[in-house]
mmCIF file of N, CA and C in Angstrom:
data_model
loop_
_atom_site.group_PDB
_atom_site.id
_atom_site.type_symbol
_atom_site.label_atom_id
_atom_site.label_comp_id
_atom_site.label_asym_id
_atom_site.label_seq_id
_atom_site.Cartn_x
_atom_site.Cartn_y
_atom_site.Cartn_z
ATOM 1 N N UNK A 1 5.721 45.793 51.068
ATOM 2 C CA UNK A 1 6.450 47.040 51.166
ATOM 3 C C UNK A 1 6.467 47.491 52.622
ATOM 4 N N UNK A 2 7.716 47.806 53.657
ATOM 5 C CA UNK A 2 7.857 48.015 54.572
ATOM 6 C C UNK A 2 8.439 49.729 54.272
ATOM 7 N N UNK A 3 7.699 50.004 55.546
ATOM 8 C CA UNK A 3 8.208 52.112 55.556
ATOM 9 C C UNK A 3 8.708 51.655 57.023
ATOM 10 N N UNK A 4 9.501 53.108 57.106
ATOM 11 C CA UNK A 4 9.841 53.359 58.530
ATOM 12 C C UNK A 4 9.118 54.282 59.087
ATOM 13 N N UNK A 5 9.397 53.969 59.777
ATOM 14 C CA UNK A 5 8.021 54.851 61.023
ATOM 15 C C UNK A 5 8.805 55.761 61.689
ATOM 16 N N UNK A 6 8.534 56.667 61.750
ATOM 17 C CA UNK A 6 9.864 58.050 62.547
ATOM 18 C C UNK A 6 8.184 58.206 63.966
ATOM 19 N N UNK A 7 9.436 58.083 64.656
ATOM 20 C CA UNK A 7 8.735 58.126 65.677
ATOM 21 C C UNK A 7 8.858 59.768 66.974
ATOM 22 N N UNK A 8 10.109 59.861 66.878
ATOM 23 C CA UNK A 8 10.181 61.293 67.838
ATOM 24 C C UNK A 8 10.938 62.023 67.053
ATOM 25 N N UNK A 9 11.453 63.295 67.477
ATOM 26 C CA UNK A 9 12.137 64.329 66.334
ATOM 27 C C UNK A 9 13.213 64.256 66.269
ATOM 28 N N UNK A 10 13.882 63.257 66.942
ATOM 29 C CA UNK A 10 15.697 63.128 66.680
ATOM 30 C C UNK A 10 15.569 62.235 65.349
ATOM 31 N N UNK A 11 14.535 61.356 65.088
ATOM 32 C CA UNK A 11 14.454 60.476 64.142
ATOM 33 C C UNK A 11 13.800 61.234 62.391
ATOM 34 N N UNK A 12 13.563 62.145 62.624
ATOM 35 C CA UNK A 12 13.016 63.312 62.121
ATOM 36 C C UNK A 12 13.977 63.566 61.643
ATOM 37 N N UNK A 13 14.938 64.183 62.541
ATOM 38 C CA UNK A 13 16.038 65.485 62.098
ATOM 39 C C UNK A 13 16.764 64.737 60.972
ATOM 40 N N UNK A 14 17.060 63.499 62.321
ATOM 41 C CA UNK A 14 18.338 62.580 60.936
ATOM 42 C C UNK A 14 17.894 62.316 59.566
ATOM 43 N N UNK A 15 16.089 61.433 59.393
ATOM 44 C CA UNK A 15 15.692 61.464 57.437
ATOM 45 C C UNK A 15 15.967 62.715 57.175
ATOM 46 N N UNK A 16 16.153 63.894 57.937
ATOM 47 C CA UNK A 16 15.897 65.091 56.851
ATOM 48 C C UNK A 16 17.337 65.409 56.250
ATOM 49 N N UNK A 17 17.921 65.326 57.476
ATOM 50 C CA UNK A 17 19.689 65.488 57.173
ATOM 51 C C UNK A 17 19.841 66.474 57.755
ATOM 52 N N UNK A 18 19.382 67.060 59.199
ATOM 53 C CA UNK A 18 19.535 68.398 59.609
ATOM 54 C C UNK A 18 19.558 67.720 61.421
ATOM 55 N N UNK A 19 20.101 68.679 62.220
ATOM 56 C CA UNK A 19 20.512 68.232 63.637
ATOM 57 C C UNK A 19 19.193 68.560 64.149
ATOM 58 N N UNK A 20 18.906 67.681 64.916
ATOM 59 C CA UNK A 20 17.776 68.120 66.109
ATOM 60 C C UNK A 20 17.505 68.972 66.470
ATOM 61 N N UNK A 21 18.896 69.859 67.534
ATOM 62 C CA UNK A 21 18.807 71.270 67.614
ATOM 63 C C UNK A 21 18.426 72.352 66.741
ATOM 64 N N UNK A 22 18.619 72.087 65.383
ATOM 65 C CA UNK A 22 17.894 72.892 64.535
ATOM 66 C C UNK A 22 17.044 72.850 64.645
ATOM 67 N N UNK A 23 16.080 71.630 63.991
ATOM 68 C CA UNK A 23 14.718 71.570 63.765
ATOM 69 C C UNK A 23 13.640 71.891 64.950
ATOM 70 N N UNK A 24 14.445 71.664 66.013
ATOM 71 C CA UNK A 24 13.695 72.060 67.557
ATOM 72 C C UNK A 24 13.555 74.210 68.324
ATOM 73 N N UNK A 25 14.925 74.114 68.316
ATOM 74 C CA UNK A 25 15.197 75.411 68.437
ATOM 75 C C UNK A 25 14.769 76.606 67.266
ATOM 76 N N UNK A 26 15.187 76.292 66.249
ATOM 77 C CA UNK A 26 15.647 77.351 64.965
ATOM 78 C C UNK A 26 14.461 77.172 64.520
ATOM 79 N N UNK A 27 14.151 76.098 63.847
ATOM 80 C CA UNK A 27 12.881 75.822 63.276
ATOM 81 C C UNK A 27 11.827 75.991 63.962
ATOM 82 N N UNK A 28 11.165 75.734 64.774
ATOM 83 C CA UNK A 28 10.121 75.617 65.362
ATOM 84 C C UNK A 28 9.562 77.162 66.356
ATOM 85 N N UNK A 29 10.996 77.543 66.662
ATOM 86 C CA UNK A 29 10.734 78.758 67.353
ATOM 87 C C UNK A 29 10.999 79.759 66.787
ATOM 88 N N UNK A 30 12.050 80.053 65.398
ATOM 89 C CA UNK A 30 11.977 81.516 64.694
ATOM 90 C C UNK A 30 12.505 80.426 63.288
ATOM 91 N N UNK A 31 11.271 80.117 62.466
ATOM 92 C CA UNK A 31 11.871 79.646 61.234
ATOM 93 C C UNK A 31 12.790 80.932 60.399
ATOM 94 N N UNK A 32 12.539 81.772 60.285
ATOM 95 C CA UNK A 32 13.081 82.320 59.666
ATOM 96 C C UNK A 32 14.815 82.715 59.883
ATOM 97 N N UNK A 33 15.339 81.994 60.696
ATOM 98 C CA UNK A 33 16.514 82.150 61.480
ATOM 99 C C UNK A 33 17.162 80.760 60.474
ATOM 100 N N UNK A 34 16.715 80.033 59.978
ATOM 101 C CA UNK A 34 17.037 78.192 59.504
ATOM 102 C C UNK A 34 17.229 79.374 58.138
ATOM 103 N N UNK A 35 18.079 78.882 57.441
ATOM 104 C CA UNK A 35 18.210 78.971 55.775
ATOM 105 C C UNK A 35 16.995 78.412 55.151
ATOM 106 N N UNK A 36 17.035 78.908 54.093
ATOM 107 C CA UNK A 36 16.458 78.123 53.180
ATOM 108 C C UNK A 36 16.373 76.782 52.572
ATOM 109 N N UNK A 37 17.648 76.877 52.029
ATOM 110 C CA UNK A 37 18.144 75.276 52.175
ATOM 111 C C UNK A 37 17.620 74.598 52.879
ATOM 112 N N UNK A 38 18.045 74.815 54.520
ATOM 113 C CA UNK A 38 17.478 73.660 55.491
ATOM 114 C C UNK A 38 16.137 73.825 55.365
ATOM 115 N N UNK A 39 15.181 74.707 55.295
ATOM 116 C CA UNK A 39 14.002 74.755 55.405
ATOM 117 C C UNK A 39 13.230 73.907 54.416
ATOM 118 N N UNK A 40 13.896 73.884 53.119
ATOM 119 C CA UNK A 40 13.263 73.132 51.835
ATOM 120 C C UNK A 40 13.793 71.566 52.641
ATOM 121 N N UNK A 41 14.864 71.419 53.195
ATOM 122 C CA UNK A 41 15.170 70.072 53.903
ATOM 123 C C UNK A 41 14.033 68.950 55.000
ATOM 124 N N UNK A 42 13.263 70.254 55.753
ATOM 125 C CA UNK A 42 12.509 69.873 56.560
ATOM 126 C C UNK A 42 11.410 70.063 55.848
ATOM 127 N N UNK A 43 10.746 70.802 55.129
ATOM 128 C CA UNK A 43 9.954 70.515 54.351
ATOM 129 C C UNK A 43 9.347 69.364 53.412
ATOM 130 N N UNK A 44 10.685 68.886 52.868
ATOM 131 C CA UNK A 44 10.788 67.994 52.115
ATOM 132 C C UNK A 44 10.634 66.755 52.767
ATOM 133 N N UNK A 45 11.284 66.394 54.061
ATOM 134 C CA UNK A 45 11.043 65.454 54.773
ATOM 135 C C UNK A 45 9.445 65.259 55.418
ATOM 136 N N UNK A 46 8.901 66.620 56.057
ATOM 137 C CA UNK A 46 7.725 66.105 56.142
ATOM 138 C C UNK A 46 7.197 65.979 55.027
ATOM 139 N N UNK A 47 6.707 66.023 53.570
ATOM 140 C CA UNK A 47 6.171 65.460 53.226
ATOM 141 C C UNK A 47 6.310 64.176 52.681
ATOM 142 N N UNK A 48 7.750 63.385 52.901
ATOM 143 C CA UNK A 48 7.908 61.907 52.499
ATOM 144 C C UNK A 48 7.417 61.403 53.646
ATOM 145 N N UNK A 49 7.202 61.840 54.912
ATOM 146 C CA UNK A 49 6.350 60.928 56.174
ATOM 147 C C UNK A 49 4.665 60.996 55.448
#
């Protein structure tokens, strides 16, 4: 069984299905600015890493 290995946060953004600039800017510096939606998006992605 081979996984992929996400290595920096552009590789991040894309499994999650959300742009970089989000997850960098929006997310990281005022989550509450990201929807919900996206938030359950990045959520969801970190926990399949």
């Amino acid at each position: 069984m081979t996984t992929k290995t996400i290595k920096n946060m552009e590789e991040f953004a894309s499994a999650s299905g959300i742009s970089r600039p989000t997850l960098s800017r929006k997310y990281f510096n005022d989550p509450l600015s990201v929807r919900g939606s996206t938030r359950s998006k990045i959520g969801s992605g970190a926990r399949a890493v």
